[in-house]
Short mmCIF file of C-alpha atoms and ligand atoms in Angstrom, two decimals:
data_model
loop_
_atom_site.label_atom_id
_atom_site.label_comp_id
_atom_site.label_asym_id
_atom_site.label_seq_id
_atom_site.Cartn_x
_atom_site.Cartn_y
_atom_site.Cartn_z
CA LEU A 173 -32.63 167.27 -36.89
CA LYS A 174 -33.00 163.92 -35.17
CA LYS A 175 -30.44 162.19 -33.02
CA VAL A 176 -30.00 158.53 -32.27
CA LYS A 177 -27.46 157.55 -29.66
CA LEU A 178 -25.49 154.33 -29.85
CA PRO A 179 -24.48 153.63 -26.25
CA LEU A 180 -21.18 151.77 -26.15
CA GLY A 181 -19.50 153.21 -23.07
CA PRO A 182 -16.37 155.10 -24.09
CA ARG A 183 -17.10 154.30 -27.74
CA SER A 184 -20.61 155.79 -27.69
CA TYR A 185 -21.57 158.03 -30.55
CA GLU A 186 -24.45 159.81 -32.17
CA ILE A 187 -26.13 159.34 -35.50
CA ARG A 188 -27.57 162.65 -36.66
CA ILE A 189 -30.35 162.57 -39.21
CA GLY A 190 -31.88 165.45 -41.13
CA GLU A 191 -31.77 167.64 -44.20
CA LYS A 192 -28.89 170.05 -44.81
CA ILE A 193 -27.50 169.42 -41.36
CA LEU A 194 -23.84 169.06 -42.27
CA ALA A 195 -22.45 172.28 -40.79
CA GLN A 196 -24.49 171.95 -37.64
CA ALA A 197 -23.55 168.32 -37.12
CA LEU A 198 -19.86 168.93 -37.76
CA SER A 199 -19.75 171.70 -35.19
CA LEU A 200 -20.24 168.98 -32.58
CA LEU A 201 -16.77 167.63 -33.12
CA ASP A 202 -14.46 169.03 -30.55
CA GLY A 203 -11.01 170.37 -31.28
CA LYS A 204 -9.95 171.71 -34.64
CA LYS A 205 -7.65 169.22 -36.22
CA ARG A 206 -6.59 167.92 -39.55
CA ALA A 207 -9.28 166.26 -41.59
CA PHE A 208 -8.64 163.65 -44.27
CA ILE A 209 -11.68 163.17 -46.45
CA VAL A 210 -11.88 159.80 -48.20
CA ALA A 211 -14.57 160.52 -50.76
CA ASP A 212 -16.38 158.82 -53.63
CA ASN A 213 -14.93 160.72 -56.61
CA ARG A 214 -18.39 160.88 -58.26
CA LEU A 215 -19.73 163.16 -55.56
CA LYS A 216 -18.39 166.51 -56.73
CA GLU A 217 -20.86 168.77 -54.97
CA ALA A 218 -20.93 166.82 -51.73
CA ARG A 219 -17.13 166.85 -51.60
CA ALA A 220 -16.96 170.60 -52.14
CA ASP A 221 -19.61 171.16 -49.45
CA LEU A 222 -17.80 169.03 -46.88
CA LEU A 223 -14.49 170.67 -47.65
CA SER A 224 -15.81 174.18 -47.18
CA ALA A 225 -17.90 173.28 -44.11
CA LEU A 226 -14.84 171.87 -42.36
CA LYS A 227 -12.66 174.76 -43.41
CA SER A 228 -15.10 177.33 -42.14
CA LEU A 229 -15.04 175.53 -38.79
CA GLY A 230 -11.28 176.01 -38.71
CA TRP A 231 -10.12 172.56 -39.81
CA GLU A 232 -7.17 171.94 -42.03
CA VAL A 233 -8.49 169.67 -44.79
CA GLU A 234 -6.95 167.17 -47.22
CA GLU A 235 -8.87 165.09 -49.69
CA ILE A 236 -8.37 161.56 -51.02
CA ALA A 237 -10.75 160.75 -53.86
CA VAL A 238 -11.51 157.09 -54.52
CA GLU A 239 -13.46 155.04 -57.03
CA ALA A 240 -16.45 153.68 -55.11
CA GLY A 241 -17.83 150.19 -55.53
CA GLU A 242 -17.10 146.64 -54.47
CA ALA A 243 -13.61 146.79 -56.05
CA LEU A 244 -12.60 149.49 -53.57
CA LYS A 245 -12.92 146.96 -50.78
CA SER A 246 -9.69 145.13 -51.63
CA ILE A 247 -6.33 145.49 -49.93
CA GLU A 248 -4.80 146.58 -53.25
CA SER A 249 -7.25 149.46 -53.69
CA MET A 250 -6.82 150.53 -50.09
CA LEU A 251 -3.03 150.68 -50.14
CA PRO A 252 -2.97 154.06 -51.95
CA ILE A 253 -5.18 155.51 -49.20
CA TYR A 254 -2.59 154.53 -46.58
CA GLY A 255 0.06 155.93 -48.93
CA GLU A 256 -1.66 159.30 -49.16
CA LEU A 257 -2.14 159.47 -45.40
CA LEU A 258 1.55 158.76 -44.87
CA LYS A 259 2.75 161.16 -47.57
CA ARG A 260 0.64 163.95 -46.18
CA ARG A 261 1.73 163.11 -42.66
CA ALA A 262 -1.59 162.27 -41.12
CA ASP A 263 -0.95 161.63 -37.45
CA ARG A 264 -2.83 159.99 -34.63
CA ASN A 265 -4.83 163.18 -33.99
CA SER A 266 -6.00 163.42 -37.57
CA VAL A 267 -9.63 162.55 -38.28
CA LEU A 268 -10.71 160.54 -41.30
CA PHE A 269 -14.06 161.40 -42.91
CA ALA A 270 -15.73 158.74 -45.06
CA LEU A 271 -17.98 160.40 -47.64
CA GLY A 272 -19.88 157.97 -49.85
CA GLY A 273 -21.93 154.79 -49.89
CA GLY A 274 -21.35 151.52 -48.08
CA SER A 275 -18.23 150.64 -50.06
CA VAL A 276 -16.48 153.86 -49.03
CA GLY A 277 -17.60 153.47 -45.40
CA ASP A 278 -16.43 149.85 -45.19
CA ALA A 279 -13.05 150.67 -46.78
CA ALA A 280 -12.35 153.99 -45.06
CA GLY A 281 -13.45 152.56 -41.71
CA PHE A 282 -10.97 149.73 -42.15
CA VAL A 283 -8.19 152.16 -43.01
CA ALA A 284 -9.07 154.33 -39.99
CA SER A 285 -8.98 151.27 -37.75
CA THR A 286 -5.49 150.26 -38.84
CA TYR A 287 -3.66 153.47 -39.73
CA MET A 288 -1.27 154.08 -36.83
CA ARG A 289 -3.27 151.42 -34.97
CA GLY A 290 -6.43 153.46 -35.22
CA ILE A 291 -7.40 157.07 -35.77
CA ALA A 292 -10.80 158.69 -35.25
CA TRP A 293 -13.29 158.60 -38.10
CA VAL A 294 -16.61 160.14 -39.02
CA GLY A 295 -19.14 158.49 -41.33
CA ILE A 296 -21.03 160.61 -43.83
CA PRO A 297 -23.13 158.06 -45.73
CA THR A 298 -24.53 159.24 -49.07
CA THR A 299 -26.69 156.29 -50.14
CA LEU A 300 -29.94 155.21 -48.51
CA LEU A 301 -28.44 151.77 -47.90
CA ALA A 302 -25.51 153.27 -46.04
CA GLN A 303 -27.72 155.68 -44.08
CA VAL A 304 -30.15 153.03 -42.84
CA ASP A 305 -27.65 150.25 -42.29
CA SER A 306 -23.98 150.04 -43.16
CA SER A 307 -22.81 153.31 -41.54
CA VAL A 308 -24.00 152.18 -38.11
CA GLY A 309 -22.33 149.46 -36.05
CA GLY A 310 -18.67 149.82 -36.92
CA LYS A 311 -18.24 146.77 -39.14
CA THR A 312 -15.48 147.51 -41.62
CA ALA A 313 -14.64 145.11 -44.41
CA VAL A 314 -12.21 143.94 -47.02
CA ASN A 315 -12.95 141.44 -49.78
CA TYR A 316 -10.44 138.84 -50.84
CA GLU A 317 -10.61 137.02 -54.12
CA ILE A 318 -10.08 133.35 -53.55
CA GLN A 319 -10.12 130.67 -56.26
CA ASN A 320 -11.62 133.18 -58.68
CA GLU A 321 -14.50 133.91 -56.37
CA ILE A 322 -14.95 137.08 -54.39
CA GLY A 323 -14.73 136.24 -50.70
CA LYS A 324 -16.87 139.06 -49.41
CA ASN A 325 -16.14 140.79 -46.11
CA LEU A 326 -13.83 137.99 -44.98
CA ILE A 327 -11.33 140.43 -43.52
CA GLY A 328 -12.28 143.33 -41.30
CA THR A 329 -12.47 145.02 -37.95
CA THR A 330 -15.14 146.33 -35.64
CA TYR A 331 -14.21 149.94 -35.23
CA GLN A 332 -16.80 152.52 -34.29
CA PRO A 333 -16.88 156.01 -35.81
CA SER A 334 -17.08 159.08 -33.55
CA LEU A 335 -20.10 160.47 -35.35
CA VAL A 336 -22.39 159.54 -38.23
CA ILE A 337 -24.17 162.20 -40.25
CA CYS A 338 -27.15 161.05 -42.33
CA ASP A 339 -28.12 163.98 -44.49
CA ILE A 340 -30.97 163.16 -46.85
CA HIS A 341 -29.91 166.02 -49.09
CA TYR A 342 -27.33 163.63 -50.60
CA LEU A 343 -29.99 161.16 -51.66
CA LYS A 344 -31.42 163.55 -54.25
CA THR A 345 -28.89 162.44 -56.87
CA LEU A 346 -29.33 158.69 -56.33
CA SER A 347 -31.04 156.60 -58.99
CA SER A 348 -34.41 155.04 -58.12
CA ARG A 349 -32.62 151.72 -58.34
CA GLU A 350 -30.27 152.72 -55.49
CA MET A 351 -33.28 153.96 -53.53
CA VAL A 352 -35.06 150.61 -53.85
CA SER A 353 -31.86 148.85 -52.84
CA GLY A 354 -31.74 150.92 -49.63
CA LEU A 355 -35.43 150.39 -49.12
CA GLY A 356 -34.76 146.64 -49.06
CA GLU A 357 -32.61 146.92 -45.93
CA THR A 358 -35.12 149.38 -44.44
CA ILE A 359 -38.04 146.98 -44.87
CA LYS A 360 -35.89 144.28 -43.28
CA TYR A 361 -36.06 146.13 -39.94
CA GLY A 362 -39.85 146.26 -40.22
CA ILE A 363 -40.11 142.55 -40.96
CA ILE A 364 -37.75 141.28 -38.27
CA TYR A 365 -38.49 143.70 -35.43
CA ASP A 366 -41.34 146.08 -35.95
CA PRO A 367 -44.79 145.34 -37.47
CA LYS A 368 -45.83 148.97 -37.00
CA PHE A 369 -42.85 150.18 -38.98
CA PHE A 370 -43.62 147.56 -41.64
CA ALA A 371 -47.16 148.92 -41.97
CA GLN A 372 -45.82 152.46 -42.14
CA LEU A 373 -43.42 151.50 -44.94
CA LYS A 374 -46.18 149.77 -46.86
CA LYS A 375 -47.94 153.12 -46.96
CA SER A 376 -44.97 155.39 -47.48
CA TRP A 377 -42.53 153.48 -49.66
CA LYS A 378 -43.40 155.36 -52.84
CA ASN A 379 -42.82 158.64 -51.04
CA ILE A 380 -39.46 157.34 -49.88
CA VAL A 381 -38.42 156.44 -53.43
CA ARG A 382 -39.63 159.93 -54.46
CA ARG A 383 -37.44 161.35 -51.70
CA ASP A 384 -40.12 162.99 -49.64
CA SER A 385 -38.19 164.47 -46.70
CA LYS A 386 -40.57 163.54 -43.90
CA SER A 387 -41.00 159.91 -44.97
CA LEU A 388 -37.27 159.52 -45.51
CA ILE A 389 -36.18 160.99 -42.19
CA SER A 390 -38.70 158.90 -40.31
CA ALA A 391 -37.64 155.67 -42.08
CA ILE A 392 -33.93 156.34 -41.52
CA GLN A 393 -34.49 157.19 -37.87
CA LYS A 394 -36.49 154.00 -37.26
CA SER A 395 -33.92 151.79 -39.00
CA VAL A 396 -30.97 153.39 -37.28
CA SER A 397 -32.70 153.14 -33.88
CA TRP A 398 -33.21 149.41 -34.36
CA LYS A 399 -29.69 148.83 -35.57
CA SER A 400 -28.21 150.86 -32.69
CA LYS A 401 -30.25 148.97 -30.15
CA ILE A 402 -29.00 145.62 -31.44
CA VAL A 403 -25.38 146.71 -31.86
CA ALA A 404 -25.39 148.10 -28.30
CA LYS A 405 -26.23 144.60 -27.04
CA ASP A 406 -23.73 142.73 -29.18
CA GLU A 407 -21.05 145.07 -30.49
CA HIS A 408 -18.72 142.32 -31.73
CA ASP A 409 -21.42 140.04 -33.09
CA ARG A 410 -20.50 137.19 -30.77
CA LYS A 411 -23.77 136.58 -28.94
CA GLY A 412 -26.04 135.78 -31.86
CA ILE A 413 -28.14 138.88 -31.16
CA ARG A 414 -27.09 140.46 -34.44
CA GLU A 415 -28.05 137.30 -36.31
CA ALA A 416 -31.59 138.48 -37.10
CA LEU A 417 -30.03 141.31 -39.12
CA ASN A 418 -28.91 138.59 -41.52
CA PHE A 419 -32.51 137.97 -42.54
CA GLY A 420 -32.51 137.64 -46.32
CA HIS A 421 -28.73 137.64 -46.50
CA THR A 422 -27.98 133.92 -46.79
CA PHE A 423 -29.76 133.59 -50.11
CA GLY A 424 -29.05 137.26 -50.97
CA HIS A 425 -25.27 136.91 -50.67
CA ALA A 426 -25.31 133.68 -52.65
CA LEU A 427 -27.34 135.37 -55.39
CA GLU A 428 -24.85 138.25 -55.49
CA ALA A 429 -21.87 135.89 -55.54
CA SER A 430 -23.26 133.51 -58.15
CA THR A 431 -23.80 136.49 -60.46
CA ARG A 432 -20.31 137.82 -59.70
CA PHE A 433 -21.64 140.97 -58.01
CA GLU A 434 -22.58 142.30 -61.44
CA LEU A 435 -26.33 141.90 -61.62
CA TYR A 436 -27.72 143.14 -58.34
CA GLN A 437 -27.18 145.99 -55.93
CA HIS A 438 -26.70 144.63 -52.43
CA GLY A 439 -30.17 145.68 -51.27
CA GLU A 440 -31.80 144.22 -54.38
CA ALA A 441 -30.22 140.84 -53.66
CA VAL A 442 -31.44 141.17 -50.07
CA ILE A 443 -35.00 141.73 -51.34
CA TRP A 444 -34.80 138.41 -53.21
CA GLY A 445 -33.16 136.90 -50.16
CA MET A 446 -36.01 138.01 -47.90
CA ARG A 447 -38.57 136.65 -50.35
CA PHE A 448 -36.70 133.35 -50.27
CA ALA A 449 -36.52 133.33 -46.47
CA LEU A 450 -40.25 134.03 -46.28
CA ALA A 451 -41.03 131.22 -48.72
CA LEU A 452 -38.78 128.89 -46.73
CA SER A 453 -40.52 129.93 -43.50
CA HIS A 454 -43.79 128.86 -45.08
CA VAL A 455 -42.35 125.61 -46.47
CA LYS A 456 -40.97 124.79 -43.00
CA GLY A 457 -44.42 125.37 -41.54
CA SER A 458 -43.53 128.32 -39.36
CA LEU A 459 -45.43 130.94 -41.33
CA THR A 460 -49.06 130.46 -42.42
CA LYS A 461 -49.92 131.00 -46.05
CA LYS A 462 -51.87 134.13 -45.17
CA LYS A 463 -49.03 135.69 -43.21
CA TYR A 464 -46.50 134.67 -45.82
CA ARG A 465 -48.49 136.32 -48.57
CA SER A 466 -49.20 139.49 -46.67
CA VAL A 467 -45.46 140.18 -46.27
CA ASP A 468 -44.38 138.85 -49.65
CA ASP A 469 -47.05 140.86 -51.49
CA PHE A 470 -45.30 144.04 -50.41
CA LEU A 471 -41.82 142.86 -51.42
CA SER A 472 -43.12 141.64 -54.77
CA MET A 473 -44.16 145.20 -55.63
CA LEU A 474 -40.60 146.50 -55.54
CA GLU A 475 -38.85 146.72 -58.86
CA VAL A 476 -35.67 144.63 -58.82
CA PRO A 477 -33.83 142.76 -61.60
CA ALA A 478 -35.39 139.36 -62.27
CA LEU A 479 -33.85 136.09 -61.10
CA PRO A 480 -31.13 135.00 -63.52
CA LYS A 481 -32.43 132.55 -66.11
CA SER A 482 -29.03 131.05 -66.79
CA ILE A 483 -28.39 129.96 -63.21
CA GLU A 484 -29.86 126.84 -61.69
CA PRO A 485 -31.15 127.26 -58.13
CA GLN A 486 -28.77 124.48 -57.05
CA GLU A 487 -25.81 126.68 -58.05
CA ILE A 488 -27.08 129.41 -55.74
CA PHE A 489 -27.57 126.89 -52.92
CA ASP A 490 -24.02 125.61 -53.43
CA PHE A 491 -22.78 129.15 -52.93
CA MET A 492 -24.60 129.36 -49.60
CA LYS A 493 -22.92 126.19 -48.44
CA LYS A 494 -19.47 127.34 -49.56
CA ASP A 495 -19.97 130.65 -47.80
CA LYS A 496 -20.65 128.89 -44.54
CA LYS A 497 -17.77 126.47 -44.93
CA MET A 498 -15.48 129.50 -44.90
CA GLU A 499 -16.85 130.31 -41.46
CA SER A 500 -16.62 126.60 -40.55
CA GLY A 501 -20.30 126.38 -39.80
CA SER A 502 -23.46 124.97 -41.28
CA VAL A 503 -25.95 127.07 -43.20
CA ARG A 504 -28.25 128.79 -40.71
CA PHE A 505 -31.35 130.44 -41.99
CA VAL A 506 -33.01 133.31 -40.25
CA LEU A 507 -36.71 132.50 -40.60
CA LEU A 508 -39.89 134.26 -39.61
CA SER A 509 -42.62 132.93 -37.34
CA ARG A 510 -44.63 136.12 -37.56
CA LEU A 511 -44.03 139.74 -38.41
CA GLY A 512 -41.46 141.00 -35.92
CA ARG A 513 -40.34 137.57 -34.72
CA THR A 514 -37.42 135.58 -36.18
CA PHE A 515 -35.59 132.41 -35.24
CA SER A 516 -32.67 130.62 -36.76
CA ASP A 517 -32.82 127.16 -38.27
CA ARG A 518 -29.91 125.06 -39.41
CA PHE A 519 -31.87 121.97 -40.32
CA VAL A 520 -33.02 122.77 -43.83
CA SER A 521 -32.97 120.02 -46.45
CA ASN A 522 -32.08 120.47 -50.08
CA ASP A 523 -35.66 119.54 -51.00
CA GLU A 524 -36.99 122.30 -48.78
CA LEU A 525 -34.65 124.79 -50.44
CA HIS A 526 -35.97 123.78 -53.86
CA SER A 527 -39.59 123.97 -52.69
CA ALA A 528 -39.02 127.46 -51.33
CA PHE A 529 -37.38 128.52 -54.56
CA ARG A 530 -40.31 127.21 -56.62
CA LEU A 531 -42.79 128.96 -54.36
CA MET A 532 -40.92 132.25 -54.60
CA LYS A 533 -40.49 131.97 -58.36
CA GLY A 534 -44.17 131.20 -58.84
CA ARG A 535 -45.02 134.51 -57.19
CA SER A 536 -42.66 136.66 -59.24
N1 NAD B 882 -20.64 147.49 -42.72
C1 NAD B 882 -21.87 147.04 -42.72
O1 NAD B 882 -22.47 146.79 -41.68
C2 NAD B 882 -22.57 146.85 -44.04
C3 NAD B 882 -23.96 146.62 -44.06
C4 NAD B 882 -24.60 146.52 -45.30
C5 NAD B 882 -23.86 146.66 -46.48
N2 NAD B 882 -22.52 146.87 -46.42
C6 NAD B 882 -21.73 147.05 -47.65
O2 NAD B 882 -22.15 148.23 -48.31
C7 NAD B 882 -21.86 148.11 -49.70
C8 NAD B 882 -23.06 148.57 -50.49
O3 NAD B 882 -23.38 149.90 -50.15
P1 NAD B 882 -23.80 150.97 -51.26
O4 NAD B 882 -24.89 150.42 -52.10
O5 NAD B 882 -23.99 152.26 -50.57
O6 NAD B 882 -22.48 150.93 -52.17
P2 NAD B 882 -21.58 151.97 -52.96
O7 NAD B 882 -20.69 152.74 -52.07
O8 NAD B 882 -20.91 151.15 -54.00
O9 NAD B 882 -22.60 152.98 -53.66
C9 NAD B 882 -23.45 152.56 -54.69
C10 NAD B 882 -23.34 153.50 -55.91
O10 NAD B 882 -23.91 154.76 -55.60
C11 NAD B 882 -23.02 155.83 -55.94
N3 NAD B 882 -23.32 156.93 -55.02
C12 NAD B 882 -23.01 157.05 -53.72
N4 NAD B 882 -23.58 158.14 -53.19
C13 NAD B 882 -24.25 158.75 -54.19
C14 NAD B 882 -25.05 159.93 -54.27
N5 NAD B 882 -25.29 160.68 -53.19
N6 NAD B 882 -25.59 160.26 -55.47
C15 NAD B 882 -25.39 159.47 -56.56
N7 NAD B 882 -24.66 158.35 -56.54
C16 NAD B 882 -24.09 157.99 -55.37
C17 NAD B 882 -21.67 155.23 -55.82
O11 NAD B 882 -20.72 155.94 -56.59
C18 NAD B 882 -21.90 153.81 -56.34
O12 NAD B 882 -21.89 153.79 -57.74
C19 NAD B 882 -21.51 146.66 -49.94
O13 NAD B 882 -20.10 146.56 -50.11
C20 NAD B 882 -21.94 145.97 -48.66
O14 NAD B 882 -21.14 144.82 -48.37
C21 NAD B 882 -21.87 146.99 -45.23
ZN1 ZN B 883 -27.12 143.97 -46.04
#
């Protein structure tokens, strides 16, 4: 069992990482209270395990099963969760447990942050993407459809959990596709912060997809350590320190949005987004051809759905611009100057975007 601490003063918490660690990790929670489990309804075994583990520790447990996925992150889909909490008289001492991938964590975290002005919550992420990234940092999110387009994560709170339990046992039932999606966000930490970790992942990525325990635990611990370190410096994402974490996300989000969130898993879109950011870094002259290729060669090995044939690159670029308009800013790209070193650039011309796209496409 590994522990990573996220130091945030009174809101500090631990991320516990290991295999079959649930009972042990739960025993850390003090006081025996009422637990409300908001769980992905597909996870039958994981739900039963959590229920019995909490019960055997003396908790009174209630369950609220939800349909996971992007559609869960809407106010309409969250209302029944509040309804169930109210009907079953959850009070301010109740603890909400979020069992599932990033969609369940984002939604349940938001509910926890607003129910009775905030109740304690525990994250139990069950996808690799959620274990390496979304479960840490306390960003909760709601989507809002606006003019027939999904406005992603436009509503939300920063509300830290009391504990996060990353048990790799859950990952056994994930598809390889979900594993690669999570690997995308994992590799991101290597690229933006940690050349050594990048080299390690280059060697071990197949073992990770195969779910080798040692490789998985090490990769999750590294990613979570980086994320915790950054969040500790900029909890509310106001200082620009968290900006590097957006590497690959400007193009990635636009690719997801322009394909109506139907074609790519989040991490898959981020893999394309990182390949685009790397190409753009080369086009802008900040990354030599050799360095560009050495990073991109690794990403190009990962199996992700191809770029959509029916969509013009300009359409994707227009999505990036729209996205930023919502935040009343200009498009800022996180670019790379070398492995482990990023900077942000808001002076990117349309021609440069097209050149980067051509370069990326030529290598895929
Ligand atoms: N809050 C943050 O900081 C942050 C960061 C990155 C991503 N996100 C969000 O996370 C979401 C994506 O996360 P995700 O990919 O985990 O989404 P998800 O919750 O939709 O899970 C993906 C799929 O895997 C299934 N699943 C979950 N656990 C499983 C298991 N153990 N075995 C088999 N199947 C399982 C789910 O039912 C779902 O079909 C997006 O909404 C994204 O915006 C949030
Ligand atoms: Zn992401």
